[in-house]
Amino acid sequence: MKTKILNFFKFVYRLYYDGFVNMKVGKTLWLLIAIKLFIMFAIVKWLFFPNVLQESFQTDTQRSEYILDQLTKEN
């Protein structure tokens, strides 16, 4: 049973490895995807989601009290 699972993972690895090695246009597309993900997660987060707690409060105690108040406040 264990060898069948191991053989399956080896087969899947070789399948993807051979596919990526023989790719021509795909490598460029994967590079574009990587650049897009970097822009989305690094630059956009930095620009549009500032660390409000870090800017508004000086200590961890103040931050935790604020979060506790926000989570337990009734509407």
PDB file of N, CA, C and O in Angstrom:
ATOM      1  N   MET A   1       0.823  -1.199   0.000  1.00  0.00           N
ATOM      2  CA  MET A   1       0.000   0.000   0.000  1.00  0.00           C
ATOM      3  C   MET A   1       0.865   1.261   0.000  1.00  0.00           C
ATOM      4  O   MET A   1       0.595   2.203  -0.724  1.00  0.00           O
ATOM      5  N   LYS A   2       1.904   1.259   0.842  1.00  0.00           N
ATOM      6  CA  LYS A   2       2.766   2.423   0.935  1.00  0.00           C
ATOM      7  C   LYS A   2       3.543   2.647  -0.363  1.00  0.00           C
ATOM      8  O   LYS A   2       3.751   3.782  -0.786  1.00  0.00           O
ATOM      9  N   THR A   3       3.954   1.565  -0.993  1.00  0.00           N
ATOM     10  CA  THR A   3       4.712   1.715  -2.240  1.00  0.00           C
ATOM     11  C   THR A   3       3.819   2.208  -3.371  1.00  0.00           C
ATOM     12  O   THR A   3       4.290   2.931  -4.244  1.00  0.00           O
ATOM     13  N   LYS A   4       2.533   1.830  -3.359  1.00  0.00           N
ATOM     14  CA  LYS A   4       1.621   2.317  -4.387  1.00  0.00           C
ATOM     15  C   LYS A   4       1.444   3.830  -4.272  1.00  0.00           C
ATOM     16  O   LYS A   4       1.449   4.543  -5.279  1.00  0.00           O
ATOM     17  N   ILE A   5       1.312   4.308  -3.047  1.00  0.00           N
ATOM     18  CA  ILE A   5       1.159   5.745  -2.832  1.00  0.00           C
ATOM     19  C   ILE A   5       2.436   6.471  -3.236  1.00  0.00           C
ATOM     20  O   ILE A   5       2.399   7.511  -3.900  1.00  0.00           O
ATOM     21  N   LEU A   6       3.575   5.908  -2.862  1.00  0.00           N
ATOM     22  CA  LEU A   6       4.856   6.508  -3.211  1.00  0.00           C
ATOM     23  C   LEU A   6       5.049   6.531  -4.727  1.00  0.00           C
ATOM     24  O   LEU A   6       5.491   7.546  -5.289  1.00  0.00           O
ATOM     25  N   ASN A   7       4.698   5.441  -5.394  1.00  0.00           N
ATOM     26  CA  ASN A   7       4.792   5.392  -6.858  1.00  0.00           C
ATOM     27  C   ASN A   7       3.862   6.415  -7.505  1.00  0.00           C
ATOM     28  O   ASN A   7       4.204   7.012  -8.527  1.00  0.00           O
ATOM     29  N   PHE A   8       2.670   6.594  -6.924  1.00  0.00           N
ATOM     30  CA  PHE A   8       1.726   7.569  -7.465  1.00  0.00           C
ATOM     31  C   PHE A   8       2.316   8.981  -7.395  1.00  0.00           C
ATOM     32  O   PHE A   8       2.253   9.741  -8.352  1.00  0.00           O
ATOM     33  N   PHE A   9       2.907   9.329  -6.235  1.00  0.00           N
ATOM     34  CA  PHE A   9       3.494  10.664  -6.093  1.00  0.00           C
ATOM     35  C   PHE A   9       4.698  10.847  -7.012  1.00  0.00           C
ATOM     36  O   PHE A   9       4.918  11.929  -7.549  1.00  0.00           O
ATOM     37  N   LYS A  10       5.482   9.788  -7.220  1.00  0.00           N
ATOM     38  CA  LYS A  10       6.593   9.870  -8.162  1.00  0.00           C
ATOM     39  C   LYS A  10       6.075  10.101  -9.575  1.00  0.00           C
ATOM     40  O   LYS A  10       6.631  10.888 -10.335  1.00  0.00           O
ATOM     41  N   PHE A  11       4.996   9.398  -9.925  1.00  0.00           N
ATOM     42  CA  PHE A  11       4.397   9.554 -11.247  1.00  0.00           C
ATOM     43  C   PHE A  11       3.895  10.987 -11.449  1.00  0.00           C
ATOM     44  O   PHE A  11       4.151  11.604 -12.490  1.00  0.00           O
ATOM     45  N   VAL A  12       3.193  11.507 -10.460  1.00  0.00           N
ATOM     46  CA  VAL A  12       2.663  12.877 -10.561  1.00  0.00           C
ATOM     47  C   VAL A  12       3.807  13.875 -10.664  1.00  0.00           C
ATOM     48  O   VAL A  12       3.762  14.809 -11.471  1.00  0.00           O
ATOM     49  N   TYR A  13       4.858  13.689  -9.856  1.00  0.00           N
ATOM     50  CA  TYR A  13       6.009  14.587  -9.905  1.00  0.00           C
ATOM     51  C   TYR A  13       6.648  14.567 -11.290  1.00  0.00           C
ATOM     52  O   TYR A  13       6.935  15.618 -11.868  1.00  0.00           O
ATOM     53  N   ARG A  14       6.889  13.377 -11.824  1.00  0.00           N
ATOM     54  CA  ARG A  14       7.509  13.273 -13.150  1.00  0.00           C
ATOM     55  C   ARG A  14       6.621  13.893 -14.229  1.00  0.00           C
ATOM     56  O   ARG A  14       7.110  14.523 -15.163  1.00  0.00           O
ATOM     57  N   LEU A  15       5.308  13.716 -14.099  1.00  0.00           N
ATOM     58  CA  LEU A  15       4.371  14.275 -15.067  1.00  0.00           C
ATOM     59  C   LEU A  15       4.495  15.798 -15.105  1.00  0.00           C
ATOM     60  O   LEU A  15       4.652  16.392 -16.175  1.00  0.00           O
ATOM     61  N   TYR A  16       4.442  16.426 -13.938  1.00  0.00           N
ATOM     62  CA  TYR A  16       4.548  17.877 -13.890  1.00  0.00           C
ATOM     63  C   TYR A  16       5.951  18.350 -14.247  1.00  0.00           C
ATOM     64  O   TYR A  16       6.125  19.366 -14.917  1.00  0.00           O
ATOM     65  N   TYR A  17       6.978  17.644 -13.800  1.00  0.00           N
ATOM     66  CA  TYR A  17       8.352  18.018 -14.105  1.00  0.00           C
ATOM     67  C   TYR A  17       8.593  18.010 -15.618  1.00  0.00           C
ATOM     68  O   TYR A  17       9.114  18.975 -16.177  1.00  0.00           O
ATOM     69  N   ASP A  18       8.188  16.933 -16.285  1.00  0.00           N
ATOM     70  CA  ASP A  18       8.348  16.858 -17.733  1.00  0.00           C
ATOM     71  C   ASP A  18       7.542  17.942 -18.443  1.00  0.00           C
ATOM     72  O   ASP A  18       7.994  18.525 -19.423  1.00  0.00           O
ATOM     73  N   GLY A  19       6.352  18.215 -17.927  1.00  0.00           N
ATOM     74  CA  GLY A  19       5.521  19.257 -18.531  1.00  0.00           C
ATOM     75  C   GLY A  19       6.156  20.628 -18.435  1.00  0.00           C
ATOM     76  O   GLY A  19       6.157  21.393 -19.402  1.00  0.00           O
ATOM     77  N   PHE A  20       6.719  20.961 -17.272  1.00  0.00           N
ATOM     78  CA  PHE A  20       7.334  22.271 -17.105  1.00  0.00           C
ATOM     79  C   PHE A  20       8.654  22.388 -17.857  1.00  0.00           C
ATOM     80  O   PHE A  20       8.999  23.457 -18.355  1.00  0.00           O
ATOM     81  N   VAL A  21       9.407  21.309 -17.963  1.00  0.00           N
ATOM     82  CA  VAL A  21      10.675  21.358 -18.685  1.00  0.00           C
ATOM     83  C   VAL A  21      10.441  21.591 -20.174  1.00  0.00           C
ATOM     84  O   VAL A  21      11.171  22.346 -20.819  1.00  0.00           O
ATOM     85  N   ASN A  22       9.411  20.976 -20.724  1.00  0.00           N
ATOM     86  CA  ASN A  22       9.154  21.063 -22.171  1.00  0.00           C
ATOM     87  C   ASN A  22       8.293  22.260 -22.568  1.00  0.00           C
ATOM     88  O   ASN A  22       7.968  22.420 -23.726  1.00  0.00           O
ATOM     89  N   MET A  23       7.928  23.095 -21.631  1.00  0.00           N
ATOM     90  CA  MET A  23       7.086  24.252 -21.906  1.00  0.00           C
ATOM     91  C   MET A  23       7.866  25.350 -22.613  1.00  0.00           C
ATOM     92  O   MET A  23       9.027  25.580 -22.300  1.00  0.00           O
ATOM     93  N   LYS A  24       7.235  26.041 -23.511  1.00  0.00           N
ATOM     94  CA  LYS A  24       7.845  27.200 -24.158  1.00  0.00           C
ATOM     95  C   LYS A  24       7.117  28.482 -23.719  1.00  0.00           C
ATOM     96  O   LYS A  24       7.682  29.322 -23.051  1.00  0.00           O
ATOM     97  N   VAL A  25       5.867  28.624 -24.091  1.00  0.00           N
ATOM     98  CA  VAL A  25       5.079  29.813 -23.756  1.00  0.00           C
ATOM     99  C   VAL A  25       4.676  29.790 -22.285  1.00  0.00           C
ATOM    100  O   VAL A  25       4.562  30.819 -21.634  1.00  0.00           O
ATOM    101  N   GLY A  26       4.502  28.608 -21.740  1.00  0.00           N
ATOM    102  CA  GLY A  26       4.044  28.473 -20.365  1.00  0.00           C
ATOM    103  C   GLY A  26       4.969  29.092 -19.337  1.00  0.00           C
ATOM    104  O   GLY A  26       4.524  29.618 -18.325  1.00  0.00           O
ATOM    105  N   LYS A  27       6.269  29.034 -19.573  1.00  0.00           N
ATOM    106  CA  LYS A  27       7.220  29.632 -18.632  1.00  0.00           C
ATOM    107  C   LYS A  27       7.008  31.139 -18.534  1.00  0.00           C
ATOM    108  O   LYS A  27       7.053  31.717 -17.447  1.00  0.00           O
ATOM    109  N   THR A  28       6.750  31.761 -19.659  1.00  0.00           N
ATOM    110  CA  THR A  28       6.476  33.192 -19.663  1.00  0.00           C
ATOM    111  C   THR A  28       5.173  33.494 -18.934  1.00  0.00           C
ATOM    112  O   THR A  28       5.085  34.456 -18.161  1.00  0.00           O
ATOM    113  N   LEU A  29       4.173  32.653 -19.140  1.00  0.00           N
ATOM    114  CA  LEU A  29       2.897  32.855 -18.455  1.00  0.00           C
ATOM    115  C   LEU A  29       3.040  32.681 -16.947  1.00  0.00           C
ATOM    116  O   LEU A  29       2.461  33.436 -16.174  1.00  0.00           O
ATOM    117  N   TRP A  30       3.817  31.682 -16.524  1.00  0.00           N
ATOM    118  CA  TRP A  30       4.046  31.492 -15.092  1.00  0.00           C
ATOM    119  C   TRP A  30       4.804  32.678 -14.504  1.00  0.00           C
ATOM    120  O   TRP A  30       4.556  33.084 -13.366  1.00  0.00           O
ATOM    121  N   LEU A  31       5.712  33.251 -15.252  1.00  0.00           N
ATOM    122  CA  LEU A  31       6.421  34.445 -14.785  1.00  0.00           C
ATOM    123  C   LEU A  31       5.448  35.611 -14.610  1.00  0.00           C
ATOM    124  O   LEU A  31       5.498  36.324 -13.605  1.00  0.00           O
ATOM    125  N   LEU A  32       4.548  35.786 -15.564  1.00  0.00           N
ATOM    126  CA  LEU A  32       3.539  36.840 -15.445  1.00  0.00           C
ATOM    127  C   LEU A  32       2.634  36.613 -14.240  1.00  0.00           C
ATOM    128  O   LEU A  32       2.273  37.558 -13.526  1.00  0.00           O
ATOM    129  N   ILE A  33       2.253  35.363 -13.990  1.00  0.00           N
ATOM    130  CA  ILE A  33       1.418  35.044 -12.830  1.00  0.00           C
ATOM    131  C   ILE A  33       2.164  35.369 -11.539  1.00  0.00           C
ATOM    132  O   ILE A  33       1.591  35.948 -10.608  1.00  0.00           O
ATOM    133  N   ALA A  34       3.443  35.031 -11.464  1.00  0.00           N
ATOM    134  CA  ALA A  34       4.233  35.313 -10.267  1.00  0.00           C
ATOM    135  C   ALA A  34       4.355  36.819 -10.033  1.00  0.00           C
ATOM    136  O   ALA A  34       4.223  37.292  -8.897  1.00  0.00           O
ATOM    137  N   ILE A  35       4.576  37.578 -11.093  1.00  0.00           N
ATOM    138  CA  ILE A  35       4.676  39.034 -10.967  1.00  0.00           C
ATOM    139  C   ILE A  35       3.344  39.616 -10.508  1.00  0.00           C
ATOM    140  O   ILE A  35       3.295  40.483  -9.621  1.00  0.00           O
ATOM    141  N   LYS A  36       2.260  39.128 -11.077  1.00  0.00           N
ATOM    142  CA  LYS A  36       0.936  39.616 -10.696  1.00  0.00           C
ATOM    143  C   LYS A  36       0.643  39.311  -9.232  1.00  0.00           C
ATOM    144  O   LYS A  36       0.128  40.165  -8.504  1.00  0.00           O
ATOM    145  N   LEU A  37       0.978  38.117  -8.764  1.00  0.00           N
ATOM    146  CA  LEU A  37       0.753  37.771  -7.361  1.00  0.00           C
ATOM    147  C   LEU A  37       1.599  38.644  -6.438  1.00  0.00           C
ATOM    148  O   LEU A  37       1.138  39.069  -5.379  1.00  0.00           O
ATOM    149  N   PHE A  38       2.841  38.908  -6.836  1.00  0.00           N
ATOM    150  CA  PHE A  38       3.682  39.796  -6.039  1.00  0.00           C
ATOM    151  C   PHE A  38       3.055  41.181  -5.930  1.00  0.00           C
ATOM    152  O   PHE A  38       2.993  41.761  -4.845  1.00  0.00           O
ATOM    153  N   ILE A  39       2.578  41.706  -7.045  1.00  0.00           N
ATOM    154  CA  ILE A  39       1.949  43.023  -7.035  1.00  0.00           C
ATOM    155  C   ILE A  39       0.707  43.013  -6.158  1.00  0.00           C
ATOM    156  O   ILE A  39       0.487  43.922  -5.351  1.00  0.00           O
ATOM    157  N   MET A  40      -0.101  41.978  -6.289  1.00  0.00           N
ATOM    158  CA  MET A  40      -1.339  41.917  -5.519  1.00  0.00           C
ATOM    159  C   MET A  40      -1.076  41.843  -4.018  1.00  0.00           C
ATOM    160  O   MET A  40      -1.713  42.544  -3.231  1.00  0.00           O
ATOM    161  N   PHE A  41      -0.167  40.973  -3.602  1.00  0.00           N
ATOM    162  CA  PHE A  41      -0.006  40.723  -2.176  1.00  0.00           C
ATOM    163  C   PHE A  41       1.003  41.642  -1.501  1.00  0.00           C
ATOM    164  O   PHE A  41       0.879  41.895  -0.307  1.00  0.00           O
ATOM    165  N   ALA A  42       1.955  42.141  -2.181  1.00  0.00           N
ATOM    166  CA  ALA A  42       2.969  42.973  -1.538  1.00  0.00           C
ATOM    167  C   ALA A  42       2.677  44.457  -1.711  1.00  0.00           C
ATOM    168  O   ALA A  42       2.530  45.186  -0.733  1.00  0.00           O
ATOM    169  N   ILE A  43       2.568  44.900  -2.929  1.00  0.00           N
ATOM    170  CA  ILE A  43       2.452  46.329  -3.187  1.00  0.00           C
ATOM    171  C   ILE A  43       1.053  46.847  -2.859  1.00  0.00           C
ATOM    172  O   ILE A  43       0.914  47.868  -2.181  1.00  0.00           O
ATOM    173  N   VAL A  44       0.018  46.154  -3.288  1.00  0.00           N
ATOM    174  CA  VAL A  44      -1.347  46.621  -3.027  1.00  0.00           C
ATOM    175  C   VAL A  44      -1.648  46.602  -1.538  1.00  0.00           C
ATOM    176  O   VAL A  44      -2.269  47.527  -1.005  1.00  0.00           O
ATOM    177  N   LYS A  45      -1.201  45.578  -0.825  1.00  0.00           N
ATOM    178  CA  LYS A  45      -1.410  45.520   0.625  1.00  0.00           C
ATOM    179  C   LYS A  45      -0.713  46.698   1.288  1.00  0.00           C
ATOM    180  O   LYS A  45      -1.262  47.338   2.181  1.00  0.00           O
ATOM    181  N   TRP A  46       0.494  46.984   0.881  1.00  0.00           N
ATOM    182  CA  TRP A  46       1.253  48.067   1.470  1.00  0.00           C
ATOM    183  C   TRP A  46       0.578  49.420   1.219  1.00  0.00           C
ATOM    184  O   TRP A  46       0.566  50.287   2.082  1.00  0.00           O
ATOM    185  N   LEU A  47      -0.012  49.611   0.019  1.00  0.00           N
ATOM    186  CA  LEU A  47      -0.617  50.894  -0.326  1.00  0.00           C
ATOM    187  C   LEU A  47      -1.995  51.098   0.292  1.00  0.00           C
ATOM    188  O   LEU A  47      -2.324  52.182   0.763  1.00  0.00           O
ATOM    189  N   PHE A  48      -2.835  50.058   0.286  1.00  0.00           N
ATOM    190  CA  PHE A  48      -4.236  50.238   0.651  1.00  0.00           C
ATOM    191  C   PHE A  48      -4.614  49.739   2.036  1.00  0.00           C
ATOM    192  O   PHE A  48      -5.714  50.012   2.505  1.00  0.00           O
ATOM    193  N   PHE A  49      -3.762  48.997   2.700  1.00  0.00           N
ATOM    194  CA  PHE A  49      -4.104  48.453   4.012  1.00  0.00           C
ATOM    195  C   PHE A  49      -3.023  48.816   5.030  1.00  0.00           C
ATOM    196  O   PHE A  49      -2.203  47.982   5.402  1.00  0.00           O
ATOM    197  N   PRO A  50      -3.020  50.054   5.495  1.00  0.00           N
ATOM    198  CA  PRO A  50      -2.010  50.453   6.473  1.00  0.00           C
ATOM    199  C   PRO A  50      -2.264  49.784   7.820  1.00  0.00           C
ATOM    200  O   PRO A  50      -3.376  49.355   8.121  1.00  0.00           O
ATOM    201  N   ASN A  51      -1.238  49.718   8.644  1.00  0.00           N
ATOM    202  CA  ASN A  51      -1.347  49.108   9.954  1.00  0.00           C
ATOM    203  C   ASN A  51      -1.922  50.141  10.921  1.00  0.00           C
ATOM    204  O   ASN A  51      -1.193  50.875  11.582  1.00  0.00           O
ATOM    205  N   VAL A  52      -3.246  50.178  11.018  1.00  0.00           N
ATOM    206  CA  VAL A  52      -3.940  51.193  11.798  1.00  0.00           C
ATOM    207  C   VAL A  52      -3.632  51.048  13.277  1.00  0.00           C
ATOM    208  O   VAL A  52      -3.437  52.041  13.987  1.00  0.00           O
ATOM    209  N   LEU A  53      -3.590  49.830  13.783  1.00  0.00           N
ATOM    210  CA  LEU A  53      -3.318  49.629  15.207  1.00  0.00           C
ATOM    211  C   LEU A  53      -1.921  50.121  15.576  1.00  0.00           C
ATOM    212  O   LEU A  53      -1.719  50.682  16.643  1.00  0.00           O
ATOM    213  N   GLN A  54      -0.962  49.899  14.711  1.00  0.00           N
ATOM    214  CA  GLN A  54       0.410  50.327  14.979  1.00  0.00           C
ATOM    215  C   GLN A  54       0.496  51.854  15.012  1.00  0.00           C
ATOM    216  O   GLN A  54       1.242  52.418  15.807  1.00  0.00           O
ATOM    217  N   GLU A  55      -0.279  52.510  14.163  1.00  0.00           N
ATOM    218  CA  GLU A  55      -0.224  53.964  14.085  1.00  0.00           C
ATOM    219  C   GLU A  55      -1.029  54.643  15.191  1.00  0.00           C
ATOM    220  O   GLU A  55      -0.674  55.726  15.642  1.00  0.00           O
ATOM    221  N   SER A  56      -2.117  54.015  15.628  1.00  0.00           N
ATOM    222  CA  SER A  56      -3.021  54.657  16.576  1.00  0.00           C
ATOM    223  C   SER A  56      -2.668  54.425  18.035  1.00  0.00           C
ATOM    224  O   SER A  56      -3.059  55.216  18.891  1.00  0.00           O
ATOM    225  N   PHE A  57      -1.996  53.327  18.336  1.00  0.00           N
ATOM    226  CA  PHE A  57      -1.721  52.972  19.727  1.00  0.00           C
ATOM    227  C   PHE A  57      -0.235  52.706  19.916  1.00  0.00           C
ATOM    228  O   PHE A  57       0.429  52.175  19.046  1.00  0.00           O
ATOM    229  N   GLN A  58       0.261  53.053  21.118  1.00  0.00           N
ATOM    230  CA  GLN A  58       1.685  52.892  21.380  1.00  0.00           C
ATOM    231  C   GLN A  58       2.038  51.528  21.962  1.00  0.00           C
ATOM    232  O   GLN A  58       3.117  51.010  21.705  1.00  0.00           O
ATOM    233  N   THR A  59       1.154  50.936  22.762  1.00  0.00           N
ATOM    234  CA  THR A  59       1.501  49.688  23.445  1.00  0.00           C
ATOM    235  C   THR A  59       0.586  48.553  23.012  1.00  0.00           C
ATOM    236  O   THR A  59      -0.520  48.777  22.501  1.00  0.00           O
ATOM    237  N   ASP A  60       1.038  47.339  23.261  1.00  0.00           N
ATOM    238  CA  ASP A  60       0.233  46.163  22.946  1.00  0.00           C
ATOM    239  C   ASP A  60      -1.012  46.095  23.819  1.00  0.00           C
ATOM    240  O   ASP A  60      -2.049  45.604  23.392  1.00  0.00           O
ATOM    241  N   THR A  61      -0.915  46.592  25.022  1.00  0.00           N
ATOM    242  CA  THR A  61      -2.069  46.584  25.928  1.00  0.00           C
ATOM    243  C   THR A  61      -3.182  47.464  25.372  1.00  0.00           C
ATOM    244  O   THR A  61      -4.358  47.069  25.376  1.00  0.00           O
ATOM    245  N   GLN A  62      -2.844  48.642  24.888  1.00  0.00           N
ATOM    246  CA  GLN A  62      -3.843  49.524  24.298  1.00  0.00           C
ATOM    247  C   GLN A  62      -4.478  48.883  23.061  1.00  0.00           C
ATOM    248  O   GLN A  62      -5.694  48.970  22.864  1.00  0.00           O
ATOM    249  N   ARG A  63      -3.662  48.245  22.246  1.00  0.00           N
ATOM    250  CA  ARG A  63      -4.182  47.583  21.047  1.00  0.00           C
ATOM    251  C   ARG A  63      -5.139  46.458  21.418  1.00  0.00           C
ATOM    252  O   ARG A  63      -6.210  46.316  20.830  1.00  0.00           O
ATOM    253  N   SER A  64      -4.757  45.636  22.384  1.00  0.00           N
ATOM    254  CA  SER A  64      -5.605  44.511  22.763  1.00  0.00           C
ATOM    255  C   SER A  64      -6.912  44.980  23.391  1.00  0.00           C
ATOM    256  O   SER A  64      -7.967  44.389  23.159  1.00  0.00           O
ATOM    257  N   GLU A  65      -6.871  46.055  24.179  1.00  0.00           N
ATOM    258  CA  GLU A  65      -8.105  46.596  24.758  1.00  0.00           C
ATOM    259  C   GLU A  65      -9.031  47.126  23.669  1.00  0.00           C
ATOM    260  O   GLU A  65     -10.247  46.927  23.718  1.00  0.00           O
ATOM    261  N   TYR A  66      -8.482  47.797  22.694  1.00  0.00           N
ATOM    262  CA  TYR A  66      -9.289  48.312  21.583  1.00  0.00           C
ATOM    263  C   TYR A  66      -9.948  47.171  20.813  1.00  0.00           C
ATOM    264  O   TYR A  66     -11.135  47.222  20.500  1.00  0.00           O
ATOM    265  N   ILE A  67      -9.185  46.138  20.521  1.00  0.00           N
ATOM    266  CA  ILE A  67      -9.741  44.999  19.786  1.00  0.00           C
ATOM    267  C   ILE A  67     -10.817  44.307  20.602  1.00  0.00           C
ATOM    268  O   ILE A  67     -11.889  43.960  20.076  1.00  0.00           O
ATOM    269  N   LEU A  68     -10.587  44.127  21.902  1.00  0.00           N
ATOM    270  CA  LEU A  68     -11.582  43.507  22.769  1.00  0.00           C
ATOM    271  C   LEU A  68     -12.853  44.338  22.805  1.00  0.00           C
ATOM    272  O   LEU A  68     -13.965  43.790  22.727  1.00  0.00           O
ATOM    273  N   ASP A  69     -12.723  45.644  22.900  1.00  0.00           N
ATOM    274  CA  ASP A  69     -13.904  46.524  22.895  1.00  0.00           C
ATOM    275  C   ASP A  69     -14.672  46.416  21.576  1.00  0.00           C
ATOM    276  O   ASP A  69     -15.905  46.385  21.564  1.00  0.00           O
ATOM    277  N   GLN A  70     -13.948  46.363  20.469  1.00  0.00           N
ATOM    278  CA  GLN A  70     -14.605  46.272  19.162  1.00  0.00           C
ATOM    279  C   GLN A  70     -15.319  44.926  18.969  1.00  0.00           C
ATOM    280  O   GLN A  70     -16.386  44.879  18.360  1.00  0.00           O
ATOM    281  N   LEU A  71     -14.731  43.864  19.471  1.00  0.00           N
ATOM    282  CA  LEU A  71     -15.334  42.543  19.311  1.00  0.00           C
ATOM    283  C   LEU A  71     -16.521  42.311  20.226  1.00  0.00           C
ATOM    284  O   LEU A  71     -17.446  41.568  19.882  1.00  0.00           O
ATOM    285  N   THR A  72     -16.516  42.952  21.395  1.00  0.00           N
ATOM    286  CA  THR A  72     -17.585  42.703  22.361  1.00  0.00           C
ATOM    287  C   THR A  72     -18.635  43.797  22.406  1.00  0.00           C
ATOM    288  O   THR A  72     -19.587  43.691  23.165  1.00  0.00           O
ATOM    289  N   LYS A  73     -18.504  44.825  21.619  1.00  0.00           N
ATOM    290  CA  LYS A  73     -19.472  45.913  21.651  1.00  0.00           C
ATOM    291  C   LYS A  73     -20.780  45.481  20.983  1.00  0.00           C
ATOM    292  O   LYS A  73     -20.795  44.770  19.983  1.00  0.00           O
ATOM    293  N   GLU A  74     -21.887  45.919  21.570  1.00  0.00           N
ATOM    294  CA  GLU A  74     -23.202  45.597  21.020  1.00  0.00           C
ATOM    295  C   GLU A  74     -23.641  46.697  20.074  1.00  0.00           C
ATOM    296  O   GLU A  74     -23.398  47.869  20.295  1.00  0.00           O
ATOM    297  N   ASN A  75     -24.321  46.299  19.021  1.00  0.00           N
ATOM    298  CA  ASN A  75     -24.786  47.276  18.033  1.00  0.00           C
ATOM    299  C   ASN A  75     -26.143  47.780  18.365  1.00  0.00           C
ATOM    300  O   ASN A  75     -27.036  47.264  18.799  1.00  0.00           O
TER     301      ASN A  75
END
